[in-house]
Amino acid sequence: MQLREAAVVLGVHYQTAYGWVRQGVLPARKTGRGYEVSDDDVAALAERRASGTAPRPQIRVRDWDAQADRLHAAIVAGDETLARHLIARLARGVPLTDLCERVIAPALARIGEDWVAGQVSIATEHRASAICERLIAARAHQPQGRPRGIAVTATPPGERHGLPALMATASLREDRWLVHHLAFDLPVAEVRQLALDTRADLVVLSATTADAAEAARQAADEIIASAPGLHVLASQAGDTLTRLRHLARAVADGAGPAEPHG
Ligand code: B12
């Protein structure tokens, strides 16, 4: 249906529906006549609105770096309450994917630099990343309603950086995927079997280091060889959650990469 009709169905002004399209809340296809949206997506959004998980008004953050700086200071100090308040305030108007990508990941990257420079201890780094894990996990709810598809998230063997996989889970759930989050460092056969058992459409393997990216690529090849039809996305350096969602949607729309991405 056209976006104008969708706005009527959803009981909102056209500009509101248009805003949701811009923010990725309501998937749409640009046509010569404007935007076209699927009946299923409109129904799913109507259901989310009815169940109280409706999209919030978005706020424009002027200075993401300053937000990341504040979070960095809080997690280095181990001040979980302050970190929780910072994230809670932003989460009122910022999608979780943006919070992960633009605030939490940069704060963590800075901790990595601090650690290399000998300015923070390993214990401080662990405390900071554990705080971030709890902040994200508390918001990474499984949405209600018909999912876009089923995904399994994990890291390849040997990769103990679990936060990117958690962020992938949060971001895909925000995009209406049903996600089985397996955390980190799993044998490939286990990931593959769970994906088959849950009839998953997609396996996402997150990696932080170059070695782990290579392990993810190998794992992807292994899974695809033994379970044809299962799509696997393996992250590589510089990947983003926005790209992940884009690739995952291509899988859900049936135009997914036949080859492992990586
Ligand atoms: C926290 C942390 C840890 C924690 C992890 C805890 C946890 N629960 O995750 C612990 C303490 C376990 C750890 C261990 C180690 N770490 Co460490 N760690 C970090 C740190 C500070 C943050 C990692 C993080 O979460 N980053 C934020 C992530 C989310 O950002 P990102 O990688 O860009 O991910 C994005 C994309 O991948 C995307 N995404 C996610 N999934 C997917 C999937 C697909 C398909 C796509 C498209 C996109 C996508 O989403 C993310 C957000 O944008 C980094 C510093 C840094 N620069 O990141 C060092 C860092 C990664 N660690 C490093 C090192 C060296 C190690 C150790 C080897 C240290 C040691 N000597 O023991 C071990 C390795 C352990 C192992 N075998 O894996 C180095 C790696 C250097 C390198 N390039 O190889 C870094 C860069 C620190 C540094 N500056 O040197 N670490």
mmCIF file of N, CA, C and O in Angstrom, residues 141-215:
data_model
loop_
_atom_site.group_PDB
_atom_site.id
_atom_site.type_symbol
_atom_site.label_atom_id
_atom_site.label_comp_id
_atom_site.label_asym_id
_atom_site.label_seq_id
_atom_site.Cartn_x
_atom_site.Cartn_y
_atom_site.Cartn_z
ATOM 1 N N HIS A 141 15.339 -6.327 24.094
ATOM 2 C CA HIS A 141 14.172 -7.207 24.214
ATOM 3 C C HIS A 141 13.802 -7.821 22.871
ATOM 4 O O HIS A 141 13.961 -7.186 21.833
ATOM 5 N N GLN A 142 13.245 -9.002 22.968
ATOM 6 C CA GLN A 142 12.682 -9.623 21.769
ATOM 7 C C GLN A 142 11.351 -8.932 21.475
ATOM 8 O O GLN A 142 10.479 -8.914 22.335
ATOM 9 N N PRO A 143 11.170 -8.323 20.298
ATOM 10 C CA PRO A 143 9.895 -7.641 20.034
ATOM 11 C C PRO A 143 8.761 -8.641 19.862
ATOM 12 O O PRO A 143 8.996 -9.794 19.512
ATOM 13 N N GLN A 144 7.537 -8.136 20.125
ATOM 14 C CA GLN A 144 6.383 -9.009 19.919
ATOM 15 C C GLN A 144 5.977 -8.953 18.454
ATOM 16 O O GLN A 144 6.455 -8.126 17.700
ATOM 17 N N GLY A 145 5.059 -9.821 18.095
ATOM 18 C CA GLY A 145 4.527 -9.788 16.729
ATOM 19 C C GLY A 145 5.320 -10.672 15.797
ATOM 20 O O GLY A 145 6.306 -11.309 16.193
ATOM 21 N N ARG A 146 4.863 -10.701 14.550
ATOM 22 C CA ARG A 146 5.467 -11.591 13.564
ATOM 23 C C ARG A 146 6.877 -11.108 13.225
ATOM 24 O O ARG A 146 7.056 -9.951 12.838
ATOM 25 N N PRO A 147 7.885 -11.975 13.397
ATOM 26 C CA PRO A 147 9.255 -11.507 13.131
ATOM 27 C C PRO A 147 9.540 -11.402 11.634
ATOM 28 O O PRO A 147 8.918 -12.081 10.823
ATOM 29 N N ARG A 148 10.512 -10.573 11.319
ATOM 30 C CA ARG A 148 10.980 -10.442 9.931
ATOM 31 C C ARG A 148 11.658 -11.749 9.477
ATOM 32 O O ARG A 148 11.614 -12.116 8.320
ATOM 33 N N GLY A 149 12.301 -12.418 10.444
ATOM 34 C CA GLY A 149 12.991 -13.674 10.167
ATOM 35 C C GLY A 149 13.617 -14.162 11.460
ATOM 36 O O GLY A 149 13.479 -13.515 12.504
ATOM 37 N N ILE A 150 14.280 -15.311 11.389
ATOM 38 C CA ILE A 150 14.915 -15.874 12.588
ATOM 39 C C ILE A 150 16.429 -15.860 12.387
ATOM 40 O O ILE A 150 16.928 -16.277 11.338
ATOM 41 N N ALA A 151 17.125 -15.359 13.385
ATOM 42 C CA ALA A 151 18.581 -15.265 13.272
ATOM 43 C C ALA A 151 19.242 -15.869 14.512
ATOM 44 O O ALA A 151 18.647 -15.904 15.595
ATOM 45 N N VAL A 152 20.452 -16.348 14.322
ATOM 46 C CA VAL A 152 21.278 -16.839 15.424
ATOM 47 C C VAL A 152 22.532 -15.982 15.435
ATOM 48 O O VAL A 152 23.159 -15.788 14.386
ATOM 49 N N THR A 153 22.880 -15.436 16.594
ATOM 50 C CA THR A 153 24.093 -14.613 16.673
ATOM 51 C C THR A 153 25.108 -15.286 17.588
ATOM 52 O O THR A 153 24.752 -15.870 18.612
ATOM 53 N N ALA A 154 26.364 -15.182 17.208
ATOM 54 C CA ALA A 154 27.438 -15.809 17.997
ATOM 55 C C ALA A 154 28.761 -15.207 17.558
ATOM 56 O O ALA A 154 28.809 -14.359 16.659
ATOM 57 N N THR A 155 29.831 -15.667 18.194
ATOM 58 C CA THR A 155 31.162 -15.318 17.690
ATOM 59 C C THR A 155 31.846 -16.626 17.293
ATOM 60 O O THR A 155 31.481 -17.700 17.790
ATOM 61 N N PRO A 156 32.839 -16.580 16.402
ATOM 62 C CA PRO A 156 33.512 -17.805 15.987
ATOM 63 C C PRO A 156 34.397 -18.344 17.109
ATOM 64 O O PRO A 156 34.677 -17.636 18.082
ATOM 65 N N PRO A 157 34.862 -19.596 16.963
ATOM 66 C CA PRO A 157 35.729 -20.176 17.994
ATOM 67 C C PRO A 157 36.931 -19.281 18.265
ATOM 68 O O PRO A 157 37.539 -18.749 17.340
ATOM 69 N N GLY A 158 37.247 -19.116 19.532
ATOM 70 C CA GLY A 158 38.424 -18.346 19.920
ATOM 71 C C GLY A 158 38.146 -16.865 20.126
ATOM 72 O O GLY A 158 38.959 -16.169 20.723
ATOM 73 N N GLU A 159 36.999 -16.390 19.662
ATOM 74 C CA GLU A 159 36.686 -14.951 19.792
ATOM 75 C C GLU A 159 35.908 -14.706 21.075
ATOM 76 O O GLU A 159 34.746 -15.102 21.203
ATOM 77 N N ARG A 160 36.589 -14.070 22.042
ATOM 78 C CA ARG A 160 35.929 -13.810 23.327
ATOM 79 C C ARG A 160 35.343 -12.411 23.402
ATOM 80 O O ARG A 160 34.767 -12.024 24.415
ATOM 81 N N HIS A 161 35.524 -11.614 22.382
ATOM 82 C CA HIS A 161 34.867 -10.306 22.352
ATOM 83 C C HIS A 161 33.388 -10.553 22.034
ATOM 84 O O HIS A 161 33.013 -10.713 20.866
ATOM 85 N N GLY A 162 32.576 -10.571 23.071
ATOM 86 C CA GLY A 162 31.161 -10.915 22.895
ATOM 87 C C GLY A 162 30.268 -9.721 22.637
ATOM 88 O O GLY A 162 29.129 -9.871 22.183
ATOM 89 N N LEU A 163 30.780 -8.519 22.935
ATOM 90 C CA LEU A 163 29.907 -7.337 22.819
ATOM 91 C C LEU A 163 29.386 -7.088 21.407
ATOM 92 O O LEU A 163 28.204 -6.749 21.247
ATOM 93 N N PRO A 164 30.221 -7.250 20.371
ATOM 94 C CA PRO A 164 29.662 -7.023 19.026
ATOM 95 C C PRO A 164 28.490 -7.959 18.708
ATOM 96 O O PRO A 164 27.524 -7.540 18.070
ATOM 97 N N ALA A 165 28.568 -9.207 19.169
ATOM 98 C CA ALA A 165 27.454 -10.136 18.910
ATOM 99 C C ALA A 165 26.209 -9.704 19.688
ATOM 100 O O ALA A 165 25.076 -9.826 19.212
ATOM 101 N N LEU A 166 26.446 -9.170 20.889
ATOM 102 C CA LEU A 166 25.304 -8.671 21.672
ATOM 103 C C LEU A 166 24.680 -7.458 20.977
ATOM 104 O O LEU A 166 23.453 -7.317 20.896
ATOM 105 N N MET A 167 25.544 -6.588 20.441
ATOM 106 C CA MET A 167 25.037 -5.422 19.711
ATOM 107 C C MET A 167 24.278 -5.869 18.460
ATOM 108 O O MET A 167 23.244 -5.296 18.104
ATOM 109 N N ALA A 168 24.806 -6.906 17.794
ATOM 110 C CA ALA A 168 24.123 -7.427 16.601
ATOM 111 C C ALA A 168 22.732 -7.935 16.988
ATOM 112 O O ALA A 168 21.746 -7.676 16.292
ATOM 113 N N THR A 169 22.659 -8.620 18.120
ATOM 114 C CA THR A 169 21.367 -9.123 18.605
ATOM 115 C C THR A 169 20.409 -7.968 18.859
ATOM 116 O O THR A 169 19.257 -7.978 18.417
ATOM 117 N N ALA A 170 20.903 -6.969 19.579
ATOM 118 C CA ALA A 170 20.059 -5.815 19.919
ATOM 119 C C ALA A 170 19.541 -5.142 18.651
ATOM 120 O O ALA A 170 18.364 -4.804 18.536
ATOM 121 N N SER A 171 20.448 -4.973 17.694
ATOM 122 C CA SER A 171 20.088 -4.241 16.484
ATOM 123 C C SER A 171 19.096 -5.033 15.632
ATOM 124 O O SER A 171 18.134 -4.462 15.087
ATOM 125 N N LEU A 172 19.313 -6.338 15.515
ATOM 126 C CA LEU A 172 18.390 -7.147 14.705
ATOM 127 C C LEU A 172 17.029 -7.253 15.389
ATOM 128 O O LEU A 172 15.991 -7.215 14.732
ATOM 129 N N ARG A 173 17.022 -7.379 16.702
ATOM 130 C CA ARG A 173 15.729 -7.427 17.400
ATOM 131 C C ARG A 173 14.983 -6.112 17.188
ATOM 132 O O ARG A 173 13.766 -6.103 17.004
ATOM 133 N N GLU A 174 15.725 -5.028 17.227
ATOM 134 C CA GLU A 174 15.083 -3.721 17.006
ATOM 135 C C GLU A 174 14.478 -3.667 15.601
ATOM 136 O O GLU A 174 13.520 -2.945 15.351
ATOM 137 N N ASP A 175 15.056 -4.451 14.692
ATOM 138 C CA ASP A 175 14.549 -4.501 13.320
ATOM 139 C C ASP A 175 13.590 -5.683 13.134
ATOM 140 O O ASP A 175 13.426 -6.174 12.029
ATOM 141 N N ARG A 176 13.029 -6.153 14.251
ATOM 142 C CA ARG A 176 11.967 -7.183 14.234
ATOM 143 C C ARG A 176 12.424 -8.575 13.871
ATOM 144 O O ARG A 176 11.657 -9.376 13.361
ATOM 145 N N TRP A 177 13.692 -8.893 14.104
ATOM 146 C CA TRP A 177 14.141 -10.281 13.929
ATOM 147 C C TRP A 177 13.945 -11.034 15.241
ATOM 148 O O TRP A 177 14.115 -10.451 16.322
ATOM 149 N N LEU A 178 13.614 -12.312 15.142
ATOM 150 C CA LEU A 178 13.639 -13.168 16.324
ATOM 151 C C LEU A 178 15.082 -13.675 16.405
ATOM 152 O O LEU A 178 15.560 -14.320 15.468
ATOM 153 N N VAL A 179 15.748 -13.328 17.500
ATOM 154 C CA VAL A 179 17.184 -13.643 17.557
ATOM 155 C C VAL A 179 17.502 -14.585 18.718
ATOM 156 O O VAL A 179 17.137 -14.334 19.862
ATOM 157 N N HIS A 180 18.206 -15.659 18.389
ATOM 158 C CA HIS A 180 18.757 -16.559 19.407
ATOM 159 C C HIS A 180 20.206 -16.126 19.617
ATOM 160 O O HIS A 180 21.043 -16.303 18.723
ATOM 161 N N HIS A 181 20.465 -15.558 20.783
ATOM 162 C CA HIS A 181 21.795 -15.003 21.054
ATOM 163 C C HIS A 181 22.637 -16.055 21.774
ATOM 164 O O HIS A 181 22.322 -16.433 22.904
ATOM 165 N N LEU A 182 23.715 -16.512 21.146
ATOM 166 C CA LEU A 182 24.520 -17.589 21.730
ATOM 167 C C LEU A 182 25.792 -17.074 22.404
ATOM 168 O O LEU A 182 26.659 -17.874 22.760
ATOM 169 N N ALA A 183 25.925 -15.760 22.488
ATOM 170 C CA ALA A 183 27.107 -15.160 23.126
ATOM 171 C C ALA A 183 28.384 -15.517 22.356
ATOM 172 O O ALA A 183 28.383 -15.438 21.137
ATOM 173 N N PHE A 184 29.453 -15.954 23.051
ATOM 174 C CA PHE A 184 30.742 -15.987 22.343
ATOM 175 C C PHE A 184 31.483 -17.325 22.403
ATOM 176 O O PHE A 184 31.179 -18.161 23.244
ATOM 177 N N ASP A 185 32.430 -17.484 21.441
ATOM 178 C CA ASP A 185 33.398 -18.581 21.434
ATOM 179 C C ASP A 185 32.740 -19.959 21.394
ATOM 180 O O ASP A 185 32.912 -20.751 22.317
ATOM 181 N N LEU A 186 32.005 -20.212 20.318
ATOM 182 C CA LEU A 186 31.309 -21.499 20.211
ATOM 183 C C LEU A 186 31.890 -22.369 19.100
ATOM 184 O O LEU A 186 32.290 -21.845 18.058
ATOM 185 N N PRO A 187 31.873 -23.706 19.308
ATOM 186 C CA PRO A 187 32.233 -24.589 18.195
ATOM 187 C C PRO A 187 31.246 -24.368 17.046
ATOM 188 O O PRO A 187 30.042 -24.187 17.278
ATOM 189 N N VAL A 188 31.770 -24.408 15.840
ATOM 190 C CA VAL A 188 30.935 -24.116 14.670
ATOM 191 C C VAL A 188 29.753 -25.086 14.576
ATOM 192 O O VAL A 188 28.624 -24.687 14.264
ATOM 193 N N ALA A 189 30.014 -26.373 14.879
ATOM 194 C CA ALA A 189 28.951 -27.379 14.748
ATOM 195 C C ALA A 189 27.761 -27.053 15.660
ATOM 196 O O ALA A 189 26.604 -27.320 15.325
ATOM 197 N N GLU A 190 28.054 -26.481 16.826
ATOM 198 C CA GLU A 190 26.984 -26.129 17.775
ATOM 199 C C GLU A 190 26.110 -25.012 17.215
ATOM 200 O O GLU A 190 24.887 -25.036 17.319
ATOM 201 N N VAL A 191 26.757 -24.030 16.647
ATOM 202 C CA VAL A 191 26.013 -22.886 16.080
ATOM 203 C C VAL A 191 25.121 -23.383 14.940
ATOM 204 O O VAL A 191 23.930 -23.075 14.863
ATOM 205 N N ARG A 192 25.727 -24.178 14.077
ATOM 206 C CA ARG A 192 25.003 -24.702 12.913
ATOM 207 C C ARG A 192 23.792 -25.521 13.360
ATOM 208 O O ARG A 192 22.684 -25.349 12.876
ATOM 209 N N GLN A 193 23.987 -26.420 14.356
ATOM 210 C CA GLN A 193 22.892 -27.289 14.787
ATOM 211 C C GLN A 193 21.755 -26.482 15.390
ATOM 212 O O GLN A 193 20.580 -26.730 15.112
ATOM 213 N N LEU A 194 22.113 -25.487 16.211
ATOM 214 C CA LEU A 194 21.047 -24.688 16.806
ATOM 215 C C LEU A 194 20.291 -23.912 15.731
ATOM 216 O O LEU A 194 19.066 -23.770 15.784
ATOM 217 N N ALA A 195 21.020 -23.452 14.728
ATOM 218 C CA ALA A 195 20.363 -22.729 13.631
ATOM 219 C C ALA A 195 19.383 -23.649 12.911
ATOM 220 O O ALA A 195 18.260 -23.245 12.578
ATOM 221 N N LEU A 196 19.793 -24.896 12.700
ATOM 222 C CA LEU A 196 18.898 -25.843 12.020
ATOM 223 C C LEU A 196 17.701 -26.173 12.918
ATOM 224 O O LEU A 196 16.557 -26.188 12.466
ATOM 225 N N ASP A 197 17.972 -26.412 14.206
ATOM 226 C CA ASP A 197 16.897 -26.773 15.135
ATOM 227 C C ASP A 197 15.849 -25.670 15.254
ATOM 228 O O ASP A 197 14.678 -25.938 15.469
ATOM 229 N N THR A 198 16.300 -24.422 15.164
ATOM 230 C CA THR A 198 15.360 -23.304 15.341
ATOM 231 C C THR A 198 14.821 -22.803 14.001
ATOM 232 O O THR A 198 14.125 -21.800 13.953
ATOM 233 N N ARG A 199 15.183 -23.505 12.931
ATOM 234 C CA ARG A 199 14.763 -23.126 11.569
ATOM 235 C C ARG A 199 15.147 -21.690 11.259
ATOM 236 O O ARG A 199 14.357 -20.901 10.715
ATOM 237 N N ALA A 200 16.356 -21.342 11.655
ATOM 238 C CA ALA A 200 16.821 -19.966 11.432
ATOM 239 C C ALA A 200 17.033 -19.709 9.937
ATOM 240 O O ALA A 200 17.359 -20.626 9.177
ATOM 241 N N ASP A 201 16.845 -18.451 9.550
ATOM 242 C CA ASP A 201 17.132 -18.034 8.171
ATOM 243 C C ASP A 201 18.584 -17.595 8.053
ATOM 244 O O ASP A 201 19.158 -17.590 6.969
ATOM 245 N N LEU A 202 19.129 -17.155 9.193
ATOM 246 C CA LEU A 202 20.385 -16.424 9.140
ATOM 247 C C LEU A 202 21.248 -16.710 10.358
ATOM 248 O O LEU A 202 20.742 -16.765 11.483
ATOM 249 N N VAL A 203 22.546 -16.873 10.120
ATOM 250 C CA VAL A 203 23.525 -16.954 11.217
ATOM 251 C C VAL A 203 24.421 -15.731 11.091
ATOM 252 O O VAL A 203 24.907 -15.421 9.996
ATOM 253 N N VAL A 204 24.619 -15.033 12.203
ATOM 254 C CA VAL A 204 25.496 -13.858 12.202
ATOM 255 C C VAL A 204 26.690 -14.155 13.098
ATOM 256 O O VAL A 204 26.522 -14.500 14.271
ATOM 257 N N LEU A 205 27.876 -14.048 12.533
ATOM 258 C CA LEU A 205 29.101 -14.288 13.299
ATOM 259 C C LEU A 205 29.846 -12.968 13.439
ATOM 260 O O LEU A 205 30.275 -12.383 12.433
ATOM 261 N N SER A 206 29.989 -12.510 14.660
ATOM 262 C CA SER A 206 30.641 -11.217 14.889
ATOM 263 C C SER A 206 32.093 -11.432 15.295
ATOM 264 O O SER A 206 32.399 -12.332 16.078
ATOM 265 N N ALA A 207 32.954 -10.580 14.767
ATOM 266 C CA ALA A 207 34.381 -10.697 15.077
ATOM 267 C C ALA A 207 34.958 -9.300 15.288
ATOM 268 O O ALA A 207 34.551 -8.356 14.629
ATOM 269 N N THR A 208 35.916 -9.204 16.200
ATOM 270 C CA THR A 208 36.524 -7.899 16.475
ATOM 271 C C THR A 208 37.930 -7.807 15.892
ATOM 272 O O THR A 208 38.316 -6.783 15.366
ATOM 273 N N THR A 209 38.685 -8.884 16.001
ATOM 274 C CA THR A 209 40.071 -8.836 15.524
ATOM 275 C C THR A 209 40.181 -9.476 14.135
ATOM 276 O O THR A 209 39.266 -10.192 13.701
ATOM 277 N N ALA A 210 41.333 -9.263 13.478
ATOM 278 C CA ALA A 210 41.541 -9.821 12.143
ATOM 279 C C ALA A 210 41.523 -11.346 12.194
ATOM 280 O O ALA A 210 40.947 -12.001 11.325
ATOM 281 N N ASP A 211 42.147 -11.914 13.236
ATOM 282 C CA ASP A 211 42.160 -13.378 13.358
ATOM 283 C C ASP A 211 40.738 -13.919 13.493
ATOM 284 O O ASP A 211 40.377 -14.932 12.894
ATOM 285 N N ALA A 212 39.968 -13.214 14.301
ATOM 286 C CA ALA A 212 38.584 -13.672 14.515
ATOM 287 C C ALA A 212 37.760 -13.510 13.244
ATOM 288 O O ALA A 212 36.883 -14.335 12.959
ATOM 289 N N ALA A 213 38.054 -12.461 12.478
ATOM 290 C CA ALA A 213 37.324 -12.267 11.212
ATOM 291 C C ALA A 213 37.621 -13.431 10.269
ATOM 292 O O ALA A 213 36.731 -13.928 9.580
ATOM 293 N N GLU A 214 38.869 -13.884 10.267
ATOM 294 C CA GLU A 214 39.247 -15.033 9.434
ATOM 295 C C GLU A 214 38.533 -16.294 9.936
ATOM 296 O O GLU A 214 37.995 -17.075 9.149
ATOM 297 N N ALA A 215 38.507 -16.460 11.262
ATOM 298 C CA ALA A 215 37.810 -17.628 11.837
ATOM 299 C C ALA A 215 36.323 -17.578 11.485
ATOM 300 O O ALA A 215 35.704 -18.616 11.204
#
